[in-house]
Tab-separated table of C-alpha atoms in Angstrom:
chain	number	residue	atom	x	y	z
A	1	MET	CA	12.250	-0.536	11.034
A	2	ASN	CA	14.824	0.080	8.306
A	3	GLN	CA	15.546	3.520	6.615
A	4	THR	CA	12.992	2.977	3.898
A	5	GLN	CA	10.110	2.116	6.172
A	6	GLU	CA	10.867	5.029	8.421
A	7	ARG	CA	10.961	7.328	5.426
A	8	LEU	CA	7.608	5.798	4.186
A	9	HIS	CA	5.954	6.235	7.701
A	10	ASP	CA	7.037	9.851	7.631
A	11	ILE	CA	5.681	10.412	4.153
A	12	GLU	CA	2.445	8.762	5.188
A	13	LYS	CA	2.040	11.249	8.185
A	14	ASN	CA	3.685	14.526	6.846
A	15	GLY	CA	3.965	14.176	3.169
A	16	TYR	CA	6.931	15.365	1.168
A	17	GLN	CA	8.258	18.027	-1.075
A	18	ILE	CA	9.707	17.504	-4.476
A	19	ASP	CA	11.292	19.898	-6.836
A	20	PHE	CA	10.565	19.488	-10.584
A	21	ALA	CA	13.849	21.027	-11.814
A	22	ASN	CA	15.968	19.010	-9.491
A	23	VAL	CA	14.379	15.676	-10.312
A	24	PHE	CA	14.427	16.438	-14.028
A	25	ASN	CA	18.132	17.522	-13.932
A	26	HIS	CA	18.939	14.446	-11.843
A	27	ALA	CA	17.112	12.092	-14.364
A	28	PHE	CA	18.792	13.842	-17.392
A	29	GLU	CA	22.236	13.588	-16.063
A	30	ASN	CA	21.635	9.858	-15.066
A	31	TYR	CA	20.274	9.243	-18.544
A	32	LYS	CA	23.435	10.575	-20.174
A	33	LYS	CA	25.363	7.917	-18.327
A	34	ILE	CA	23.407	4.886	-19.242
A	35	ALA	CA	21.810	5.901	-22.516
A	36	LEU	CA	24.279	4.148	-24.906
A	37	TYR	CA	24.675	0.967	-22.868
A	38	ALA	CA	20.880	0.723	-22.013
A	39	GLY	CA	19.964	1.356	-25.656
A	40	LEU	CA	22.218	-1.261	-27.047
A	41	VAL	CA	20.779	-3.814	-24.495
A	42	LEU	CA	17.168	-2.921	-25.320
A	43	PHE	CA	17.885	-3.152	-29.139
A	44	ILE	CA	19.668	-6.491	-28.971
A	45	PHE	CA	17.268	-8.196	-26.606
A	46	THR	CA	14.188	-6.883	-28.379
A	47	PHE	CA	15.693	-8.118	-31.740
A	48	LEU	CA	16.523	-11.468	-30.280
A	49	PHE	CA	12.911	-11.758	-28.634
A	50	VAL	CA	11.258	-10.893	-31.839
A	51	ILE	CA	13.155	-13.534	-33.727
A	52	LEU	CA	12.446	-16.084	-31.001
A	53	ILE	CA	8.722	-15.350	-30.935
A	54	GLY	CA	8.511	-15.307	-34.829
A	55	THR	CA	10.425	-18.585	-35.115
A	56	SER	CA	8.232	-20.177	-32.582
A	57	LEU	CA	5.026	-19.024	-34.126
A	58	VAL	CA	6.070	-20.193	-37.611
A	59	SER	CA	7.203	-23.591	-36.381
A	60	VAL	CA	4.009	-24.117	-34.343
A	61	ILE	CA	1.248	-22.741	-36.813
A	62	GLY	CA	2.988	-22.140	-40.022
A	63	ILE	CA	3.777	-18.871	-41.902
A	64	THR	CA	0.520	-18.980	-43.772
A	65	ALA	CA	-1.737	-19.401	-40.854
A	66	MET	CA	0.303	-16.914	-38.823
A	67	THR	CA	0.010	-14.299	-41.539
A	68	ARG	CA	-3.815	-15.009	-41.723
A	69	GLU	CA	-4.471	-15.041	-37.956
A	70	LEU	CA	-2.255	-12.263	-36.728
A	71	THR	CA	-4.015	-9.463	-38.249
A	72	PRO	CA	-5.178	-6.141	-36.443
A	73	GLU	CA	-8.779	-7.074	-37.187
A	74	LYS	CA	-8.735	-10.496	-35.911
A	75	LEU	CA	-6.770	-9.623	-32.860
A	76	LYS	CA	-9.540	-7.312	-31.745
A	77	ILE	CA	-11.184	-8.556	-28.361
A	78	GLU	CA	-14.596	-8.712	-29.975
A	79	ASN	CA	-13.467	-10.800	-32.734
A	80	LEU	CA	-11.499	-13.267	-30.674
A	81	SER	CA	-12.989	-16.669	-29.808
A	82	GLU	CA	-13.191	-17.595	-26.197
A	83	SER	CA	-10.223	-19.960	-26.415
A	84	ASN	CA	-8.146	-17.489	-28.344
A	85	PHE	CA	-9.060	-14.712	-26.002
A	86	LEU	CA	-7.967	-16.701	-22.993
A	87	PHE	CA	-4.717	-17.628	-24.780
A	88	VAL	CA	-3.924	-14.095	-25.763
A	89	GLY	CA	-4.608	-12.807	-22.186
A	90	SER	CA	-2.659	-15.567	-20.537
A	91	LEU	CA	0.324	-15.094	-22.857
A	92	SER	CA	0.241	-11.433	-22.186
A	93	LEU	CA	0.327	-11.831	-18.383
A	94	ILE	CA	2.984	-14.497	-18.626
A	95	VAL	CA	5.368	-12.358	-20.790
A	96	SER	CA	4.627	-9.390	-18.626
A	97	CYS	CA	5.643	-11.207	-15.348
A	98	LEU	CA	8.666	-13.012	-17.004
A	99	PHE	CA	10.121	-9.783	-18.235
A	100	SER	CA	9.463	-7.544	-15.218
A	101	PRO	CA	12.651	-8.607	-13.371
A	102	PHE	CA	14.471	-7.812	-16.570
A	103	GLN	CA	13.016	-4.357	-16.797
A	104	ALA	CA	13.774	-3.910	-13.061
A	105	ALA	CA	17.392	-4.312	-13.853
A	106	PHE	CA	17.368	-0.925	-15.803
A	107	LEU	CA	16.612	0.837	-12.520
A	108	LYS	CA	19.604	-0.859	-11.089
A	109	MET	CA	21.703	0.236	-14.032
A	110	ALA	CA	20.382	3.849	-13.387
A	111	HIS	CA	21.607	3.430	-9.710
A	112	CYS	CA	25.002	2.115	-10.863
A	113	GLY	CA	25.317	5.179	-13.262
A	114	ASP	CA	24.261	7.364	-10.380
A	115	ARG	CA	27.135	6.095	-8.355
A	116	ASP	CA	29.586	5.848	-11.277
A	117	GLU	CA	29.726	2.078	-10.712
A	118	GLU	CA	30.239	-0.467	-13.435
A	119	PHE	CA	27.195	-2.360	-14.558
A	120	HIS	CA	27.802	-5.981	-16.000
A	121	ILE	CA	25.678	-7.836	-18.378
A	122	SER	CA	24.951	-10.512	-15.721
A	123	ASP	CA	23.417	-7.790	-13.690
A	124	LEU	CA	20.545	-7.684	-16.224
A	125	PHE	CA	19.437	-10.930	-14.687
A	126	SER	CA	20.140	-10.132	-11.036
A	127	TYR	CA	16.482	-9.899	-10.138
A	128	TYR	CA	15.705	-13.431	-11.283
A	129	LYS	CA	16.589	-14.619	-7.855
A	130	ILE	CA	14.832	-14.909	-4.557
A	131	PRO	CA	13.597	-12.776	-2.797
A	132	TYR	CA	13.250	-10.167	-5.556
A	133	LEU	CA	11.863	-12.694	-8.190
A	134	LYS	CA	8.830	-13.614	-6.284
A	135	GLU	CA	7.956	-10.116	-5.161
A	136	ILE	CA	8.421	-8.428	-8.649
A	137	ILE	CA	6.309	-11.250	-10.304
A	138	ILE	CA	3.575	-10.911	-7.769
A	139	SER	CA	3.471	-7.121	-8.184
A	140	SER	CA	3.471	-7.384	-12.022
A	141	PHE	CA	0.893	-10.151	-12.116
A	142	LEU	CA	-1.564	-7.992	-9.870
A	143	ILE	CA	-1.092	-4.778	-11.863
A	144	SER	CA	-1.391	-6.425	-15.135
A	145	THR	CA	-4.234	-8.546	-14.141
A	146	ILE	CA	-6.310	-5.471	-13.010
A	147	SER	CA	-5.405	-3.640	-15.953
A	148	PHE	CA	-6.231	-6.355	-18.440
A	149	VAL	CA	-9.595	-7.249	-16.670
A	150	GLN	CA	-10.838	-3.698	-16.579
A	151	GLY	CA	-9.694	-3.109	-20.006
A	152	THR	CA	-11.417	-6.118	-21.407
A	153	LEU	CA	-14.759	-5.443	-19.630
A	154	LEU	CA	-14.838	-1.888	-20.930
A	155	SER	CA	-13.852	-2.941	-24.450
A	156	TYR	CA	-16.854	-5.341	-24.447
A	157	VAL	CA	-19.109	-2.419	-23.789
A	158	HIS	CA	-17.325	-0.186	-26.479
A	159	LEU	CA	-15.467	2.032	-23.821
A	160	GLU	CA	-12.015	1.219	-25.256
A	161	LEU	CA	-10.839	4.816	-24.670
A	162	LEU	CA	-11.812	4.811	-21.068
A	163	GLY	CA	-10.220	1.408	-20.528
A	164	LYS	CA	-6.877	2.686	-21.920
A	165	VAL	CA	-7.037	5.815	-19.630
A	166	ILE	CA	-7.686	3.558	-16.637
A	167	THR	CA	-4.781	1.362	-17.682
A	168	TYR	CA	-2.483	4.189	-17.847
A	169	PHE	CA	-3.691	5.603	-14.548
A	170	ILE	CA	-2.939	2.200	-12.913
A	171	SER	CA	0.506	2.245	-14.333
A	172	TYR	CA	0.997	5.758	-13.201
A	173	ILE	CA	-0.102	5.198	-9.530
A	174	THR	CA	1.986	1.932	-9.366
A	175	LEU	CA	5.048	3.634	-10.787
A	176	LEU	CA	7.124	3.185	-7.691
A	177	ALA	CA	6.166	-0.359	-6.825
A	178	ILE	CA	9.187	-1.924	-8.410
A	179	PRO	CA	11.756	0.504	-6.974
A	180	LEU	CA	10.203	-0.064	-3.606
A	181	ILE	CA	10.716	-3.792	-3.861
A	182	ILE	CA	14.343	-3.812	-5.142
A	183	PHE	CA	15.689	-0.572	-3.319
A	184	GLY	CA	13.470	-0.690	-0.271
A	185	ASP	CA	13.090	-4.458	0.152
A	186	LEU	CA	9.229	-4.178	0.550
A	187	LYS	CA	6.740	-7.123	-0.196
A	188	ALA	CA	4.627	-6.886	-3.364
A	189	ILE	CA	1.526	-5.631	-1.664
A	190	GLU	CA	3.160	-3.198	0.496
A	191	ALA	CA	5.144	-1.722	-2.520
A	192	ILE	CA	1.828	-1.237	-4.520
A	193	LYS	CA	0.147	0.298	-1.494
A	194	HIS	CA	2.914	2.747	-0.635
A	195	SER	CA	3.519	3.641	-4.388
A	196	ILE	CA	-0.159	4.743	-4.592
A	197	LEU	CA	0.090	6.661	-1.401
A	198	ILE	CA	3.233	8.359	-2.549
A	199	ILE	CA	1.772	9.336	-5.890
A	200	PHE	CA	-1.316	10.650	-4.514
A	201	LYS	CA	0.559	12.964	-2.155
A	202	GLN	CA	1.985	15.026	-5.125
A	203	PRO	CA	0.133	13.699	-8.124
A	204	PHE	CA	0.598	16.760	-10.458
A	205	VAL	CA	4.316	17.174	-10.119
A	206	ILE	CA	4.960	13.580	-10.598
A	207	LEU	CA	2.647	13.457	-13.569
A	208	GLY	CA	4.487	16.403	-15.104
A	209	LEU	CA	7.799	14.547	-14.769
A	210	ILE	CA	6.473	11.335	-16.300
A	211	VAL	CA	4.869	13.240	-19.137
A	212	VAL	CA	8.084	15.130	-19.906
A	213	ALA	CA	10.047	11.790	-19.714
A	214	PHE	CA	7.611	9.959	-21.972
A	215	ILE	CA	7.659	12.746	-24.618
A	216	GLY	CA	11.538	12.702	-24.304
A	217	SER	CA	11.654	9.048	-24.838
A	218	LEU	CA	9.451	9.459	-28.058
A	219	VAL	CA	12.046	11.674	-29.676
A	220	GLY	CA	13.942	8.487	-30.944
A	221	PHE	CA	11.072	7.921	-33.394
A	222	ILE	CA	12.343	11.010	-35.271
A	223	GLY	CA	14.368	10.157	-38.395
A	224	CYS	CA	15.055	6.517	-37.588
A	225	CYS	CA	12.878	4.484	-35.250
A	226	ILE	CA	15.806	2.532	-33.970
A	227	GLY	CA	16.631	5.739	-32.024
A	228	VAL	CA	13.815	4.956	-29.582
A	229	PHE	CA	15.852	2.277	-27.971
A	230	PHE	CA	18.305	4.990	-26.943
A	231	THR	CA	15.731	7.546	-25.733
A	232	LEU	CA	13.588	4.936	-23.903
A	233	PRO	CA	16.036	4.613	-20.961
A	234	PHE	CA	15.107	8.204	-19.954
A	235	LEU	CA	11.985	6.770	-18.515
A	236	TYR	CA	13.940	4.376	-16.293
A	237	SER	CA	16.133	7.233	-15.353
A	238	MET	CA	13.229	9.425	-14.432
A	239	ASN	CA	11.641	6.551	-12.500
A	240	TYR	CA	14.804	6.110	-10.619
A	241	ALA	CA	15.268	9.962	-9.896
A	242	ILE	CA	11.679	10.329	-8.714
A	243	TYR	CA	12.091	7.449	-6.237
A	244	SER	CA	15.501	8.731	-5.088
A	245	ALA	CA	14.069	12.232	-4.471
A	246	ILE	CA	11.125	11.080	-2.551
A	247	VAL	CA	12.171	8.012	-0.654
A	248	GLY	CA	15.857	7.855	-0.857
A	249	ILE	CA	18.013	4.703	-1.142
A	250	ASP	CA	19.473	2.874	1.626
A	251	ILE	CA	22.693	1.464	0.134
A	252	GLN	CA	22.876	-1.193	2.858
A	253	GLU	CA	19.482	-2.611	1.859
A	254	ILE	CA	20.544	-3.222	-1.735
A	255	GLU	CA	24.099	-4.603	-1.383
């Protein structure tokens, strides 16, 4: 049994204590170290992704058809045909799964910042390799599928707001699944299970930290929306700080 498994076993039996102020300060100090680099990465890759998707859609269906079909009204679930619904749902799941290892790299960036280590561009793709790739994709697929299915079903019965609340709740209780995979070397199902267990041990403190981080990340919308790319990394720093405070990081497991 490695250090992470021992800690998780202890948490399961005895719970844990977490200090709001200490975790917030840790997250903020970490954020200051990675904000500029992470913001530039997010901005550049988002820009390139939008260009790629836009170019692909124009080349496949044409700009006129794209403008006509990709309207908010036509993209509502109740207005989608069965084939379009399956296409949109499948595309969303694929994109979510393919980009989840990339998002996981920002947690590694936070870890490098915490240890004052250099983070290289190549590290952004460090989790697109076995064994991390398989477990991250399985975890993302399961979480995204459950969220999508329940959201779709509730939307059909005109309970969209409840569907969104449940989607946010699922994201919240699985918050630590990816850190448990990349830092704790857990399998996808184990990581999801332990993430839920950990969150339910101290739900209100962790929720408070996430809400504060979310509000902080939205500050970037003030004045110039580009700023959000540089405030969004605060969420990754908070995720890292919460995991570090509760589970801790065994350096030997991730090197």
